[in-house]
Amino acid sequence: MTDLEHAIQTVRFLAVDAVEKANSGHPGAPMGLATVGVELFTQHLRFDPQDPNWPNRDRFILSCGHASALLYSLLHLAGYDLSLEDLQAFRQWGSKTPGHPEVGHTPGVETTTGPLGQGIGNAVGLALASKMAGARVNAADNALIDYRVFVVASDGDLMEGVAREAASLAGHLGLENLVVIYDDNRITIDGSTEIAFTDDVQKCFEGYGWSTEAVDGHDALALRGAINRALTASARPSLIRARTHIGFGSPGKQDKAACHGSPLGKAELSATKAAAGWPDSPMFRVTPESYAPFKARVVQNQAERAAWLKQFDRASAATKEVWAQLVERKLPSDALEQLIVAAGTKALATRRIANQVQQKAAELMPAIVGGSADLACSVMSTLYGAGNVGKADFSGKNLHFGVREHGMSAILNGLSLSGFFVPYGSTFLIFSDYMRPGMRLSALMERQVVYLFSHDTVYLGEDGPTHQPVEQLSTLRLVPNLHLFRPADPMECAAAWYHAMTRSDGPTALVLSRQDLPVLERPASFEPRTVLKGAYVVSDVEKPELVLIATGSEVGVAIEAKAILAASGRRIRVISAPCWELFRALPKAEREALLTPGVPRAVFEIGSTAVWQGVVGEAGLVIGHDAFGISAPWQRIQQELGFDAATVAARLAAHYFA
Amino acid sequence: MTDLEHAIQTVRFLAVDAVEKANSGHPGAPMGLATVGVELFTQHLRFDPQDPNWPNRDRFILSCGHASALLYSLLHLAGYDLSLEDLQAFRQWGSKTPGHPEVGHTPGVETTTGPLGQGIGNAVGLALASKMAGARVNAADNALIDYRVFVVASDGDLMEGVAREAASLAGHLGLENLVVIYDDNRITIDGSTEIAFTDDVQKCFEGYGWSTEAVDGHDALALRGAINRALTASARPSLIRARTHIGFGSPGKQDKAACHGSPLGKAELSATKAAAGWPDSPMFRVTPESYAPFKARVVQNQAERAAWLKQFDRASAATKEVWAQLVERKLPSDALEQLIVAAGTKALATRRIANQVQQKAAELMPAIVGGSADLACSVMSTLYGAGNVGKADFSGKNLHFGVREHGMSAILNGLSLSGFFVPYGSTFLIFSDYMRPGMRLSALMERQVVYLFSHDTVYLGEDGPTHQPVEQLSTLRLVPNLHLFRPADPMECAAAWYHAMTRSDGPTALVLSRQDLPVLERPASFEPRTVLKGAYVVSDVEKPELVLIATGSEVGVAIEAKAILAASGRRIRVISAPCWELFRALPKAEREALLTPGVPRAVFEIGSTAVWQGVVGEAGLVIGHDAFGISAPWQRIQQELGFDAATVAARLAAHYFA
């Protein structure tokens, strides 16, 4: 056997042994992909295991994350900080080798994959980020960022709409630095792809604007030729359809769904090793020859990295400043104050105010780039004067995602994972439903991604119930590590953007109104940072009889209702709670100072009521809306549903003061 | 002008006038699509406005629902119960002409559209239902069901992944009764499609297995030829790319995004009418000639319907029985009891028990058909002995959706809209996130669709946080009109399926465990229908000191914890609450009988806690999980997170009995 053949067999059996020991996992894909993986890691990828975060490293994305044992085996052989003991702890509590690859958890893992299709979207974002960062920091004679992105994707990945959306945009943008190797093994969990998936995949991807070719995925030299052609001969993203055999080498299970998601079993494992001339024991055997091709590649890569460091040194001061802006993202100490000035003092729709703030945010933090799923004009999320990103020029800041919300969410994650950008994406709040899997991964991966969602309640009006969010405010709040801000006026818009800019360990969603809102009056002594607590007293009273909590467009109405009831001697404290998650996490003392235990509470928010019921208690009143909306002008909806100040005051009076 | 030209101009200006009067809506697409619409309604569609529910009518789907004014104008001219006054009330409170078309609300509207891409998925489901129903009720000489499905779809529809997923499956299944007319107007809300969408759409669809051709969308005869070829010359679904001009005929706004989503404005409307030789007033003008081609078509269609009624009469008794089973869906009075017997009495995973129940459910209700997004084996959702649906044979019951959750949800809605099926779809609970937009439309359209979601908590184990649901139980409950059942044991599995089978005005989700659960002990007098209340006392005690509410896999553990605490003299009532929505909707007296006001309450459910906090109050304990999960065997997760009976008992004791 050649060293490469050693490496391929070692990877194959490390992966299979890991699954067998865990008695859980997916052996078939790693067995079929061992040649592809070794070929990529030893012949193509630029990386340095000593510096897994080298900014210009090539990115490798295992979109079919269930084949994680393949990736872990490759990372071990490549010299990353991942030992054989780590492989032996595959899928165990606290190990570095969880069931699906998790970025930030295991060195060399570039993104968290498992939910199919997402990895392709992340890869498109990473490839786009390479182009966009390059457009900012590369000189004619000094390309600091030109990394490539390599993906291994399964049938399942390609069936997912999110992958097709992202692929379509990648073709549109001509991302020639993106190579997807499609593991055409013709088997999914439920059997042959013949039962559900008979696309001419190459034709589809050519339709998306890609180059494609087909090779034998077990033929390293054929793969090498195809990958080299993809990298050099094409101005388009490339799909290489690699025909492989799932469970390659297993006498009883090759090409069968049985090896997809279950261990081979002791007998079949032994038979497979015997057929390959591989000793049955020890488990987790690594032949010394297997390390050699990886070491050779790393030596070459480390030389490239050393050269890159020199390149970086000789970059101009201006370039280094741009670099620092993209990567370090330092803000002036008065950033919040600057955002507040930018927000203005006019009674406008918060989508409009937030866009004013966004201009300043992007000026203060040049890493901010983004775009919309074809609703930039409606959400108001354009960065003016910042240029559009397109195939011919990646130096702009405005992206056009098309009507591809899900693809957008996955691409935003890729842009963020690059390390160069704080990306934002916009659409109507209702269409956050199209993006949830990507948003959840932003939260799980602790990515600083900003979502701009306008048209936040049934008040969007005439478009009717298909477009009117009801449960979305609450359902987004329940995603772990996602913060949702629903600002009520200019100051809260500024605070919301400030939160999104300074929160580096997770995504923030800004939820914005379509209609104009009043500017809230606050005492001169008001400290704007109070808004960042998530909830604060916006209109107080001596000895309150009722604490009324409201968010977004309901805060102004709540203050009006308070005034109406004050006329009959009622004393209501109004709390604005732009961020439920932060409000919920307040220390007990702060929470009690706000709420004053013993005083009854009510909530007013035009959306699902359930997540607020715990705040007011079983006997408390949550004025909200748990049913679908209706098509009509918004003022009529307000009147019909009883959300105007007079009716709200009457509902509060009937509940608390009758 | 010919009568057809009259009709086209009338449709164009009715739609534009409706938008103008509402001062809201989308004039551009109706203007560009008037020829396509009139061509379809007067030359191709089989329908009878006197019987909008004629089972074998052709279905027309306006996937780009924002062009609703086009559809309403066509329906008016075609003779449906939709008057000019209705058109004049476009987008107003309570009108029959809401902003986007809503099925069940306006006669002739076949599905609710607006969220882009969904209509194409619904159409695939409807076309599939035509084939599947035909396979059940057609005789060689008597085809009762062979309706066709015609779709008008926009650039936005085609960009959406859900449309690509559904199209791929339609190609796989060879649905030759499906014709999609793609409104290639090259304009989206944010501008030219050149900024984001440059697919070779025909090549893509050919890759999915479709026939395609391109025509001038303003040339009725060219359209006619293409549609006829699509219907007769192809054994595949067909895409006709119709090049149109958005805002056709508007001197200042044709081919511009400005006419996409805003009224033309008075001046431009006048200019457009002047250019067409159309009087500026009255608004909502219908030339008498415009009705003629629709009337001619309806006369022909009514003859077809009369012939069909005779065909139906001469169908065999066996066919009529099958028909009644599909359409009327009568259940025996002991259906619940039969399902309980089918559930068995073994301590198994609820996914396994539910599958046993499902076999009986499909026997009792032959309209039940469905499948999985490539997780039939894991969710356990196969109907044994019922055959697979495939291109060559549509008589089976098992569908293979591939790894296309979102497409599945839209297709399920189409199957349901056909009137012939109660469809189900299965995947892991976490992947409900991929399906939410389609599920929300099931709920909005009040469709009887069944979702089977297994792997319901972090206890799915080794697959880790990408696959472990946390917030999904709660976020699905918050979708209006969607019921979620999380059964704890065989009897509850039977009740859950019974609820799904008998609830005809909305979807039901069954959420199932991966791991085995104990069979709950109940007194001999227990009335199984109590489970259908959504919550009931499963283990009572005299004078309870605490009411402990649990769901699904937590019920058995709660009963164990109760026993542990009983040993130290504590008295706990355990309530099983398989359906939070029904529990929440209980009349006050029933709720109080369950909960006994004054007695403290706790909740145990391994998921988001917030929606339960209102039940226990601010001081109450919800034992749940608000963070992401971790990859490990499930028993280890249980131990680490403190969800075993001993720890739950200790947590309850510390909170309530310290």
CSV table of N, CA and C in Angstrom, one decimal, chain B residues 323-429:
chain,number,residue,atom,x,y,z
B,323,TRP,N,-65.1,5.8,-2.7
B,323,TRP,CA,-65.2,7.3,-2.7
B,323,TRP,C,-65.7,7.8,-1.4
B,324,ALA,N,-66.7,7.2,-0.8
B,324,ALA,CA,-67.3,7.6,0.4
B,324,ALA,C,-66.2,7.5,1.5
B,325,GLN,N,-65.4,6.5,1.5
B,325,GLN,CA,-64.4,6.4,2.5
B,325,GLN,C,-63.4,7.5,2.4
B,326,LEU,N,-63.1,7.9,1.2
B,326,LEU,CA,-62.1,8.9,1.0
B,326,LEU,C,-62.7,10.3,1.4
B,327,VAL,N,-63.9,10.5,1.1
B,327,VAL,CA,-64.5,11.8,1.2
B,327,VAL,C,-65.3,12.1,2.5
B,328,GLU,N,-66.0,11.0,2.9
B,328,GLU,CA,-66.9,11.2,4.1
B,328,GLU,C,-66.1,10.8,5.4
B,329,ARG,N,-65.3,9.8,5.3
B,329,ARG,CA,-64.5,9.5,6.5
B,329,ARG,C,-65.2,9.2,7.7
B,330,LYS,N,-66.3,8.4,7.6
B,330,LYS,CA,-67.0,8.0,8.8
B,330,LYS,C,-66.2,7.0,9.6
B,331,LEU,N,-66.3,7.2,10.9
B,331,LEU,CA,-65.6,6.3,11.8
B,331,LEU,C,-66.6,5.4,12.6
B,332,PRO,N,-66.3,4.2,12.9
B,332,PRO,CA,-67.2,3.4,13.8
B,332,PRO,C,-67.2,4.1,15.2
B,333,SER,N,-68.3,3.8,15.9
B,333,SER,CA,-68.4,4.5,17.2
B,333,SER,C,-67.4,4.0,18.2
B,334,ASP,N,-66.8,2.9,18.0
B,334,ASP,CA,-65.8,2.4,18.9
B,334,ASP,C,-64.4,2.6,18.4
B,335,ALA,N,-64.2,3.6,17.6
B,335,ALA,CA,-62.9,3.8,17.0
B,335,ALA,C,-61.8,4.0,18.0
B,336,LEU,N,-62.1,4.8,19.0
B,336,LEU,CA,-61.1,5.0,20.0
B,336,LEU,C,-60.7,3.7,20.7
B,337,GLU,N,-61.7,2.9,21.0
B,337,GLU,CA,-61.4,1.7,21.7
B,337,GLU,C,-60.6,0.8,20.8
B,338,GLN,N,-60.9,0.8,19.5
B,338,GLN,CA,-60.1,-0.1,18.6
B,338,GLN,C,-58.6,0.4,18.6
B,339,LEU,N,-58.5,1.7,18.6
B,339,LEU,CA,-57.1,2.3,18.6
B,339,LEU,C,-56.4,1.9,19.9
B,340,ILE,N,-57.1,1.9,21.0
B,340,ILE,CA,-56.5,1.6,22.2
B,340,ILE,C,-56.0,0.1,22.2
B,341,VAL,N,-56.8,-0.7,21.7
B,341,VAL,CA,-56.4,-2.1,21.5
B,341,VAL,C,-55.1,-2.2,20.7
B,342,ALA,N,-55.1,-1.5,19.6
B,342,ALA,CA,-54.0,-1.5,18.7
B,342,ALA,C,-52.7,-1.0,19.4
B,343,ALA,N,-52.9,-0.1,20.3
B,343,ALA,CA,-51.7,0.5,21.0
B,343,ALA,C,-51.0,-0.5,21.8
B,344,GLY,N,-51.7,-1.6,22.2
B,344,GLY,CA,-51.1,-2.6,23.0
B,344,GLY,C,-50.8,-2.1,24.5
B,345,THR,N,-50.1,-3.0,25.2
B,345,THR,CA,-49.9,-2.7,26.6
B,345,THR,C,-48.5,-2.8,27.0
B,346,LYS,N,-47.6,-2.7,26.0
B,346,LYS,CA,-46.2,-2.8,26.3
B,346,LYS,C,-45.5,-1.5,26.5
B,347,ALA,N,-44.5,-1.5,27.3
B,347,ALA,CA,-43.7,-0.3,27.7
B,347,ALA,C,-42.7,-0.1,26.5
B,348,LEU,N,-43.1,0.7,25.5
B,348,LEU,CA,-42.3,0.9,24.3
B,348,LEU,C,-42.1,2.4,24.1
B,349,ALA,N,-41.2,2.7,23.2
B,349,ALA,CA,-41.2,4.1,22.8
B,349,ALA,C,-42.5,4.5,22.2
B,350,THR,N,-42.9,5.8,22.4
B,350,THR,CA,-44.2,6.2,21.9
B,350,THR,C,-44.2,6.3,20.4
B,351,ARG,N,-43.0,6.4,19.8
B,351,ARG,CA,-42.9,6.4,18.3
B,351,ARG,C,-43.4,5.0,17.8
B,352,ARG,N,-43.0,4.0,18.5
B,352,ARG,CA,-43.3,2.6,18.1
B,352,ARG,C,-44.8,2.3,18.4
B,353,ILE,N,-45.3,2.8,19.5
B,353,ILE,CA,-46.7,2.6,19.9
B,353,ILE,C,-47.6,3.3,18.9
B,354,ALA,N,-47.2,4.6,18.6
B,354,ALA,CA,-48.0,5.4,17.7
B,354,ALA,C,-48.0,4.7,16.3
B,355,ASN,N,-47.0,4.1,15.9
B,355,ASN,CA,-47.0,3.4,14.6
B,355,ASN,C,-48.0,2.2,14.6
B,356,GLN,N,-48.1,1.5,15.8
B,356,GLN,CA,-49.1,0.4,15.9
B,356,GLN,C,-50.5,1.0,15.8
B,357,VAL,N,-50.7,2.1,16.4
B,357,VAL,CA,-52.0,2.8,16.3
B,357,VAL,C,-52.3,3.2,14.9
B,358,GLN,N,-51.2,3.7,14.3
B,358,GLN,CA,-51.4,4.3,12.9
B,358,GLN,C,-51.9,3.2,11.9
B,359,GLN,N,-51.4,2.0,12.1
B,359,GLN,CA,-51.9,0.9,11.2
B,359,GLN,C,-53.4,0.8,11.3
B,360,LYS,N,-53.9,0.8,12.6
B,360,LYS,CA,-55.4,0.7,12.8
B,360,LYS,C,-56.1,2.0,12.3
B,361,ALA,N,-55.5,3.1,12.5
B,361,ALA,CA,-56.1,4.4,12.1
B,361,ALA,C,-56.3,4.3,10.5
B,362,ALA,N,-55.3,3.9,9.8
B,362,ALA,CA,-55.4,3.9,8.4
B,362,ALA,C,-56.4,2.8,7.9
B,363,GLU,N,-56.6,1.8,8.7
B,363,GLU,CA,-57.6,0.8,8.4
B,363,GLU,C,-59.0,1.4,8.5
B,364,LEU,N,-59.1,2.1,9.7
B,364,LEU,CA,-60.4,2.7,9.9
B,364,LEU,C,-60.8,3.9,9.0
B,365,MET,N,-59.7,4.5,8.5
B,365,MET,CA,-59.9,5.7,7.7
B,365,MET,C,-59.0,5.6,6.5
B,366,PRO,N,-59.5,5.0,5.4
B,366,PRO,CA,-58.6,4.8,4.3
B,366,PRO,C,-58.1,6.1,3.6
B,367,ALA,N,-58.7,7.2,4.0
B,367,ALA,CA,-58.2,8.5,3.5
B,367,ALA,C,-56.8,8.8,4.0
B,368,ILE,N,-56.3,8.1,5.0
B,368,ILE,CA,-55.0,8.4,5.6
B,368,ILE,C,-53.9,7.9,4.7
B,369,VAL,N,-53.1,8.8,4.2
B,369,VAL,CA,-51.9,8.4,3.4
B,369,VAL,C,-50.8,9.4,3.9
B,370,GLY,N,-49.6,9.0,3.6
B,370,GLY,CA,-48.5,9.9,4.0
B,370,GLY,C,-47.2,9.3,3.9
B,371,GLY,N,-46.2,10.0,4.5
B,371,GLY,CA,-44.9,9.5,4.4
B,371,GLY,C,-43.9,10.3,5.2
B,372,SER,N,-42.7,10.2,4.9
B,372,SER,CA,-41.6,10.8,5.7
B,372,SER,C,-40.6,11.6,4.9
B,373,ALA,N,-40.0,12.5,5.5
B,373,ALA,CA,-38.9,13.2,4.9
B,373,ALA,C,-37.6,12.4,5.2
B,374,ASP,N,-37.6,11.2,4.6
B,374,ASP,CA,-36.4,10.3,4.7
B,374,ASP,C,-36.2,9.8,6.2
B,375,LEU,N,-37.2,9.8,7.0
B,375,LEU,CA,-37.0,9.3,8.4
B,375,LEU,C,-38.1,8.3,8.7
B,376,ALA,N,-38.7,7.6,7.7
B,376,ALA,CA,-39.8,6.7,8.0
B,376,ALA,C,-39.3,5.6,9.0
B,377,CYS,N,-38.1,5.2,8.8
B,377,CYS,CA,-37.6,4.1,9.7
B,377,CYS,C,-37.3,4.6,11.1
B,378,SER,N,-36.9,5.8,11.3
B,378,SER,CA,-36.6,6.3,12.6
B,378,SER,C,-37.8,6.8,13.3
B,379,VAL,N,-38.6,7.5,12.6
B,379,VAL,CA,-39.9,8.0,13.3
B,379,VAL,C,-40.8,6.8,13.5
B,380,MET,N,-40.7,5.8,12.6
B,380,MET,CA,-41.6,4.7,12.5
B,380,MET,C,-43.0,5.2,12.1
B,381,SER,N,-43.0,5.5,10.8
B,381,SER,CA,-44.3,6.0,10.3
B,381,SER,C,-44.8,5.3,9.0
B,382,THR,N,-44.2,4.1,8.8
B,382,THR,CA,-44.6,3.4,7.6
B,382,THR,C,-46.0,2.7,7.8
B,383,LEU,N,-46.8,2.7,6.8
B,383,LEU,CA,-48.0,1.9,6.8
B,383,LEU,C,-47.7,0.5,6.2
B,384,TYR,N,-47.7,-0.5,7.0
B,384,TYR,CA,-47.2,-1.8,6.4
B,384,TYR,C,-48.3,-2.4,5.5
B,385,GLY,N,-47.7,-3.0,4.4
B,385,GLY,CA,-48.6,-3.7,3.5
B,385,GLY,C,-49.5,-2.8,2.6
B,386,ALA,N,-49.2,-1.5,2.7
B,386,ALA,CA,-50.0,-0.5,2.0
B,386,ALA,C,-49.4,0.0,0.7
B,387,GLY,N,-48.2,-0.5,0.4
B,387,GLY,CA,-47.6,-0.1,-0.9
B,387,GLY,C,-47.1,1.3,-0.9
B,388,ASN,N,-46.1,1.4,-1.8
B,388,ASN,CA,-45.4,2.7,-2.0
B,388,ASN,C,-46.0,3.5,-3.2
B,389,VAL,N,-46.1,4.8,-3.0
B,389,VAL,CA,-46.5,5.6,-4.2
B,389,VAL,C,-45.3,5.9,-5.0
B,390,GLY,N,-45.4,5.6,-6.3
B,390,GLY,CA,-44.3,5.9,-7.2
B,390,GLY,C,-44.9,6.3,-8.6
B,391,LYS,N,-44.0,6.7,-9.5
B,391,LYS,CA,-44.4,7.1,-10.8
B,391,LYS,C,-45.2,6.1,-11.5
B,392,ALA,N,-44.9,4.9,-11.3
B,392,ALA,CA,-45.6,3.8,-12.1
B,392,ALA,C,-46.9,3.4,-11.4
B,393,ASP,N,-47.1,3.7,-10.2
B,393,ASP,CA,-48.3,3.2,-9.5
B,393,ASP,C,-48.6,4.1,-8.3
B,394,PHE,N,-49.8,4.7,-8.4
B,394,PHE,CA,-50.2,5.7,-7.4
B,394,PHE,C,-51.2,5.1,-6.4
B,395,SER,N,-51.3,3.8,-6.4
B,395,SER,CA,-52.4,3.2,-5.6
B,395,SER,C,-51.9,2.9,-4.1
B,396,GLY,N,-50.6,3.1,-3.9
B,396,GLY,CA,-50.1,2.8,-2.5
B,396,GLY,C,-50.5,4.0,-1.6
B,397,LYS,N,-50.0,3.8,-0.3
B,397,LYS,CA,-50.3,4.8,0.7
B,397,LYS,C,-49.0,5.5,1.2
B,398,ASN,N,-47.9,4.9,1.0
B,398,ASN,CA,-46.6,5.4,1.6
B,398,ASN,C,-45.9,6.3,0.6
B,399,LEU,N,-45.7,7.5,1.0
B,399,LEU,CA,-45.0,8.5,0.2
B,399,LEU,C,-43.6,8.6,0.7
B,400,HIS,N,-42.7,8.8,-0.3
B,400,HIS,CA,-41.3,9.1,0.1
B,400,HIS,C,-41.0,10.5,-0.3
B,401,PHE,N,-40.9,11.4,0.7
B,401,PHE,CA,-40.7,12.8,0.4
B,401,PHE,C,-39.3,13.2,0.1
B,402,GLY,N,-38.3,12.3,0.4
B,402,GLY,CA,-36.9,12.7,0.4
B,402,GLY,C,-36.6,13.6,1.6
B,403,VAL,N,-35.4,14.1,1.6
B,403,VAL,CA,-35.0,15.0,2.7
B,403,VAL,C,-35.5,16.4,2.3
B,404,ARG,N,-36.8,16.6,2.3
B,404,ARG,CA,-37.4,17.8,1.8
B,404,ARG,C,-38.6,18.1,2.8
B,405,GLU,N,-38.2,18.5,4.0
B,405,GLU,CA,-39.3,18.7,5.0
B,405,GLU,C,-40.2,19.8,4.6
B,406,HIS,N,-39.7,20.9,4.1
B,406,HIS,CA,-40.5,22.1,3.8
B,406,HIS,C,-41.4,21.7,2.6
B,407,GLY,N,-40.8,21.1,1.6
B,407,GLY,CA,-41.7,20.7,0.5
B,407,GLY,C,-42.7,19.7,0.9
B,408,MET,N,-42.4,18.8,1.8
B,408,MET,CA,-43.4,17.9,2.4
B,408,MET,C,-44.6,18.6,3.0
B,409,SER,N,-44.3,19.6,3.8
B,409,SER,CA,-45.4,20.3,4.4
B,409,SER,C,-46.3,21.0,3.4
B,410,ALA,N,-45.7,21.6,2.4
B,410,ALA,CA,-46.6,22.2,1.4
B,410,ALA,C,-47.4,21.2,0.5
B,411,ILE,N,-46.7,20.0,0.3
B,411,ILE,CA,-47.4,19.0,-0.5
B,411,ILE,C,-48.5,18.3,0.4
B,412,LEU,N,-48.3,18.2,1.7
B,412,LEU,CA,-49.3,17.7,2.6
B,412,LEU,C,-50.6,18.6,2.5
B,413,ASN,N,-50.3,19.9,2.5
B,413,ASN,CA,-51.5,20.8,2.4
B,413,ASN,C,-52.2,20.6,1.1
B,414,GLY,N,-51.5,20.4,0.0
B,414,GLY,CA,-52.2,20.1,-1.3
B,414,GLY,C,-53.0,18.8,-1.3
B,415,LEU,N,-52.4,17.8,-0.7
B,415,LEU,CA,-53.1,16.5,-0.6
B,415,LEU,C,-54.4,16.7,0.2
B,416,SER,N,-54.3,17.5,1.3
B,416,SER,CA,-55.5,17.7,2.1
B,416,SER,C,-56.5,18.5,1.3
B,417,LEU,N,-56.1,19.6,0.6
B,417,LEU,CA,-57.0,20.5,-0.2
B,417,LEU,C,-57.7,19.7,-1.3
B,418,SER,N,-57.2,18.6,-1.7
B,418,SER,CA,-57.9,17.8,-2.7
B,418,SER,C,-59.3,17.3,-2.3
B,419,GLY,N,-59.4,17.2,-1.0
B,419,GLY,CA,-60.7,16.6,-0.4
B,419,GLY,C,-60.7,15.1,-0.3
B,420,PHE,N,-59.6,14.5,-0.8
B,420,PHE,CA,-59.6,13.0,-0.8
B,420,PHE,C,-58.8,12.4,0.3
B,421,PHE,N,-57.9,13.1,0.9
B,421,PHE,CA,-57.0,12.5,1.8
B,421,PHE,C,-56.8,13.2,3.1
B,422,VAL,N,-56.5,12.5,4.1
B,422,VAL,CA,-56.0,13.0,5.4
B,422,VAL,C,-54.5,12.6,5.5
B,423,PRO,N,-53.7,13.5,5.0
B,423,PRO,CA,-52.3,13.2,4.9
B,423,PRO,C,-51.5,13.4,6.2
B,424,TYR,N,-50.4,12.6,6.3
B,424,TYR,CA,-49.5,12.7,7.4
B,424,TYR,C,-48.1,12.9,6.9
B,425,GLY,N,-47.2,13.5,7.6
B,425,GLY,CA,-45.8,13.6,7.3
B,425,GLY,C,-45.0,13.5,8.5
B,426,SER,N,-43.8,12.8,8.4
B,426,SER,CA,-43.0,12.6,9.6
B,426,SER,C,-41.6,13.0,9.4
B,427,THR,N,-41.0,13.5,10.5
B,427,THR,CA,-39.6,13.7,10.6
B,427,THR,C,-39.3,13.8,12.1
B,428,PHE,N,-38.0,14.2,12.4
B,428,PHE,CA,-37.7,14.4,13.8
B,428,PHE,C,-38.3,15.8,14.3
B,429,LEU,N,-38.6,15.9,15.6
B,429,LEU,CA,-39.2,17.1,16.0
B,429,LEU,C,-38.4,18.4,15.7
